[in-house]
mmCIF file of C-alpha atoms in Angstrom:
data_model
loop_
_atom_site.group_PDB
_atom_site.id
_atom_site.type_symbol
_atom_site.label_atom_id
_atom_site.label_comp_id
_atom_site.label_asym_id
_atom_site.label_seq_id
_atom_site.Cartn_x
_atom_site.Cartn_y
_atom_site.Cartn_z
ATOM 1 C CA TRP M 869 27.874 19.459 -68.288
ATOM 2 C CA ALA M 870 30.007 22.434 -68.248
ATOM 3 C CA VAL M 871 28.547 26.067 -68.274
ATOM 4 C CA ASP M 872 29.642 27.325 -71.783
ATOM 5 C CA SER M 873 27.985 30.529 -73.020
ATOM 6 C CA SER M 874 29.428 29.818 -76.704
ATOM 7 C CA SER M 875 26.397 27.777 -77.918
ATOM 8 C CA MET M 876 23.479 29.718 -76.366
ATOM 9 C CA ASN M 877 24.925 33.315 -76.614
ATOM 10 C CA ALA M 878 26.954 32.955 -79.657
ATOM 11 C CA VAL M 879 26.685 36.072 -81.729
ATOM 12 C CA LYS M 880 25.642 34.317 -84.939
ATOM 13 C CA PHE M 881 22.756 32.557 -82.984
ATOM 14 C CA VAL M 882 21.557 35.593 -81.371
ATOM 15 C CA ALA M 883 21.623 37.434 -84.736
ATOM 16 C CA LEU M 884 19.971 34.432 -86.478
ATOM 17 C CA PHE M 885 16.967 34.317 -83.858
ATOM 18 C CA ALA M 886 16.558 38.255 -83.966
ATOM 19 C CA ARG M 887 16.663 38.167 -87.776
ATOM 20 C CA HIS M 888 13.813 35.545 -88.041
ATOM 21 C CA ASN M 889 11.690 37.437 -85.312
ATOM 22 C CA ILE M 890 12.116 34.248 -83.147
ATOM 23 C CA LEU M 891 13.505 35.864 -80.061
ATOM 24 C CA SER M 892 14.935 39.376 -79.700
ATOM 25 C CA GLU M 893 18.526 39.607 -78.347
ATOM 26 C CA ARG M 894 17.262 40.813 -74.968
ATOM 27 C CA GLU M 895 14.920 37.700 -74.940
ATOM 28 C CA GLN M 896 17.663 35.455 -75.619
ATOM 29 C CA HIS M 897 20.046 36.845 -73.071
ATOM 30 C CA ALA M 898 17.114 36.817 -70.383
ATOM 31 C CA ARG M 899 16.476 33.130 -71.148
ATOM 32 C CA TYR M 900 20.327 32.290 -70.917
ATOM 33 C CA GLU M 901 20.111 34.045 -67.342
ATOM 34 C CA ILE M 902 17.180 31.994 -66.312
ATOM 35 C CA TYR M 903 18.999 28.956 -67.552
ATOM 36 C CA LEU M 904 21.950 29.577 -65.416
ATOM 37 C CA GLU M 905 19.738 30.593 -62.334
ATOM 38 C CA THR M 906 17.857 27.188 -62.833
ATOM 39 C CA TYR M 907 21.078 25.201 -63.186
ATOM 40 C CA VAL M 908 22.568 26.902 -60.043
ATOM 41 C CA LYS M 909 19.327 26.257 -58.103
ATOM 42 C CA LYS M 910 19.286 22.459 -59.027
ATOM 43 C CA ILE M 911 22.882 22.045 -58.160
ATOM 44 C CA GLN M 912 22.557 24.059 -54.898
ATOM 45 C CA ILE M 913 19.538 21.956 -53.861
ATOM 46 C CA GLU M 914 21.374 18.730 -54.682
ATOM 47 C CA GLY M 915 24.212 19.851 -52.624
ATOM 48 C CA ARG M 916 22.222 20.607 -49.703
ATOM 49 C CA MET M 917 20.317 17.147 -50.111
ATOM 50 C CA ILE M 918 23.504 15.334 -50.168
ATOM 51 C CA GLY M 919 24.952 17.056 -47.235
ATOM 52 C CA ASP M 920 21.905 16.641 -45.219
ATOM 53 C CA LEU M 921 21.407 12.874 -45.902
ATOM 54 C CA ALA M 922 24.997 12.169 -45.247
ATOM 55 C CA THR M 923 25.176 14.306 -41.993
ATOM 56 C CA ASN M 924 21.842 13.322 -40.509
ATOM 57 C CA ASN M 925 21.159 9.823 -41.879
ATOM 58 C CA ILE M 926 24.439 8.018 -43.086
ATOM 59 C CA ILE M 927 27.055 9.047 -40.512
ATOM 60 C CA PRO M 928 24.709 8.303 -37.677
ATOM 61 C CA THR M 929 23.928 4.992 -38.886
ATOM 62 C CA ALA M 930 27.542 4.088 -39.651
ATOM 63 C CA ILE M 931 28.578 5.278 -36.052
ATOM 64 C CA GLN M 932 25.778 3.063 -34.490
ATOM 65 C CA TYR M 933 27.074 0.163 -36.628
ATOM 66 C CA GLN M 934 30.522 0.939 -35.579
ATOM 67 C CA ASN M 935 29.672 0.773 -31.833
ATOM 68 C CA CYS M 936 27.990 -2.621 -32.419
ATOM 69 C CA LEU M 937 31.316 -3.844 -33.864
ATOM 70 C CA ILE M 938 33.297 -2.252 -30.959
ATOM 71 C CA GLU M 939 31.164 -4.103 -28.490
ATOM 72 C CA ASN M 940 31.735 -7.295 -30.482
ATOM 73 C CA ALA M 941 35.472 -6.793 -30.324
ATOM 74 C CA ARG M 942 35.303 -6.090 -26.463
ATOM 75 C CA GLY M 943 33.327 -9.321 -25.983
ATOM 76 C CA LEU M 944 35.888 -11.261 -28.129
ATOM 77 C CA LYS M 945 38.696 -9.800 -25.986
ATOM 78 C CA GLU M 946 37.007 -10.694 -22.688
ATOM 79 C CA ILE M 947 36.866 -14.574 -23.841
ATOM 80 C CA PHE M 948 40.113 -15.223 -26.013
ATOM 81 C CA SER M 949 43.615 -15.063 -24.822
ATOM 82 C CA ALA M 950 45.479 -12.216 -26.296
ATOM 83 C CA ALA M 951 47.040 -14.211 -29.137
ATOM 84 C CA ASP M 952 43.641 -15.692 -29.996
ATOM 85 C CA TYR M 953 41.965 -12.245 -29.847
ATOM 86 C CA LYS M 954 44.089 -10.612 -32.498
ATOM 87 C CA LYS M 955 42.944 -13.558 -34.935
ATOM 88 C CA ALA M 956 39.194 -13.561 -33.913
ATOM 89 C CA ALA M 957 38.601 -9.729 -33.859
ATOM 90 C CA ALA M 958 41.041 -8.765 -37.011
ATOM 91 C CA THR M 959 37.792 -8.454 -39.285
ATOM 92 C CA GLN M 960 35.973 -6.322 -36.916
ATOM 93 C CA LEU M 961 39.005 -4.171 -36.076
ATOM 94 C CA GLU M 962 39.488 -3.463 -39.706
ATOM 95 C CA MET M 963 35.916 -2.839 -40.235
ATOM 96 C CA ILE M 964 36.025 -0.354 -37.402
ATOM 97 C CA LEU M 965 38.906 1.607 -38.836
ATOM 98 C CA GLU M 966 37.451 1.492 -42.241
ATOM 99 C CA ILE M 967 33.992 2.964 -41.259
ATOM 100 C CA SER M 968 35.923 5.781 -39.305
ATOM 101 C CA GLU M 969 37.860 6.632 -42.536
ATOM 102 C CA HIS M 970 34.540 6.867 -44.467
ATOM 103 C CA ILE M 971 32.912 8.903 -41.803
ATOM 104 C CA ALA M 972 35.833 11.425 -41.643
ATOM 105 C CA GLY M 973 35.707 11.508 -45.545
ATOM 106 C CA ILE M 974 32.213 12.245 -45.642
ATOM 107 C CA ARG M 975 32.322 14.968 -43.013
ATOM 108 C CA LYS M 976 35.372 16.483 -44.479
ATOM 109 C CA ASN M 977 34.031 16.811 -47.851
ATOM 110 C CA VAL M 978 30.487 17.962 -46.679
ATOM 111 C CA ASP M 979 32.055 20.782 -44.799
ATOM 112 C CA GLU M 980 34.446 21.616 -47.986
ATOM 113 C CA MET M 981 31.446 21.402 -50.271
ATOM 114 C CA THR M 982 29.338 23.719 -48.049
ATOM 115 C CA GLU M 983 32.258 26.466 -47.874
ATOM 116 C CA ALA M 984 32.415 26.033 -51.840
ATOM 117 C CA ARG M 985 28.625 26.601 -52.036
ATOM 118 C CA LYS M 986 28.930 29.828 -49.729
ATOM 119 C CA LYS M 987 31.615 31.101 -52.003
ATOM 120 C CA ALA M 988 29.673 30.572 -55.141
ATOM 121 C CA ASN M 989 26.391 32.164 -53.592
ATOM 122 C CA ALA M 990 28.428 35.259 -52.933
ATOM 123 C CA LEU M 991 29.192 35.911 -56.509
ATOM 124 C CA ASP M 992 27.092 38.430 -58.219
ATOM 125 C CA ASP M 993 27.522 37.289 -61.811
ATOM 126 C CA HIS M 994 25.127 34.285 -62.785
ATOM 127 C CA LYS M 995 27.719 32.982 -65.366
ATOM 128 C CA LYS M 996 30.436 32.954 -62.430
ATOM 129 C CA MET M 997 28.152 31.480 -60.015
ATOM 130 C CA ALA M 998 27.144 28.476 -62.364
ATOM 131 C CA ASP M 999 30.917 28.108 -63.397
ATOM 132 C CA SER M 1000 31.430 27.874 -59.645
ATOM 133 C CA TYR M 1001 28.777 25.537 -58.844
ATOM 134 C CA CYS M 1002 29.883 23.363 -61.801
ATOM 135 C CA ASN M 1003 33.686 23.232 -61.107
ATOM 136 C CA LYS M 1004 34.051 23.742 -57.448
ATOM 137 C CA VAL M 1005 30.690 22.449 -55.680
ATOM 138 C CA LYS M 1006 29.511 19.458 -58.010
ATOM 139 C CA PRO M 1007 32.914 17.496 -57.782
ATOM 140 C CA TYR M 1008 32.261 16.919 -54.267
ATOM 141 C CA PHE M 1009 29.092 14.985 -54.944
ATOM 142 C CA ASP M 1010 31.162 12.000 -56.435
ATOM 143 C CA ILE M 1011 33.495 12.167 -53.491
ATOM 144 C CA ILE M 1012 31.006 12.062 -50.862
ATOM 145 C CA ARG M 1013 29.066 9.462 -52.795
ATOM 146 C CA LYS M 1014 32.012 7.203 -52.959
ATOM 147 C CA HIS M 1015 32.367 7.144 -49.149
ATOM 148 C CA VAL M 1016 28.575 6.563 -48.653
ATOM 149 C CA ASP M 1017 28.710 3.845 -51.111
ATOM 150 C CA ALA M 1018 31.481 2.182 -49.329
ATOM 151 C CA LEU M 1019 29.582 2.584 -45.883
ATOM 152 C CA GLU M 1020 26.490 0.882 -47.648
ATOM 153 C CA MET M 1021 28.639 -2.119 -48.523
ATOM 154 C CA ILE M 1022 29.772 -2.457 -44.892
ATOM 155 C CA VAL M 1023 26.663 -1.488 -42.682
ATOM 156 C CA ASP M 1024 24.177 -4.335 -41.875
ATOM 157 C CA ASP M 1025 21.280 -4.146 -44.201
ATOM 158 C CA GLU M 1026 18.911 -4.002 -41.294
ATOM 159 C CA ALA M 1027 20.786 -1.017 -39.801
ATOM 160 C CA TRP M 1028 20.915 0.963 -43.254
ATOM 161 C CA PRO M 1029 18.256 3.731 -43.421
ATOM 162 C CA LEU M 1030 17.708 3.922 -47.058
ATOM 163 C CA PRO M 1031 17.288 1.126 -49.877
ATOM 164 C CA LYS M 1032 20.367 -0.260 -51.021
ATOM 165 C CA TYR M 1033 21.197 -0.385 -54.591
ATOM 166 C CA ARG M 1034 20.824 -4.184 -54.935
ATOM 167 C CA GLU M 1035 17.479 -3.779 -53.482
ATOM 168 C CA LEU M 1036 16.445 -1.247 -55.899
ATOM 169 C CA LEU M 1037 17.343 -3.383 -58.677
ATOM 170 C CA PHE M 1038 14.644 -5.942 -57.716
ATOM 171 C CA THR M 1039 12.164 -3.783 -56.722
ATOM 172 C CA LYS M 1040 8.931 -3.564 -58.937
#
């Protein structure tokens, strides 16, 4: 959804509604302002929740699981020769690196999203604020989700703090 005043505030619609005593021009503009405010609040709340969940639940869980993999890799290093270790620990080391990349991606994008929200909140005009939330804040949702979804596939089911998608599919 892109914020577009062409439909709700188009002159022909404002005149039509006013002519038939459905809504006055002032009432229509007030409804449009409320519509924009509601949109901003919803995206604002969703952005805060995404940032909070990612920072306080997903990242700590991923780090905890990563630490388990690190301990496993250290244990393999103790029992295998250097040549055998590379082969035996390749998967763990790959996963440790992949987890680090996703954690960094989440952290970076949550911080950038927060800055974009601050800039949007500083705007005085509801239309500009809604445009900013739509075009500057909301795109971070998908980027953060991509990293979180990747971590969901890596982190052990027992350690993951939220229901996984495949679990939701079979929940009644």
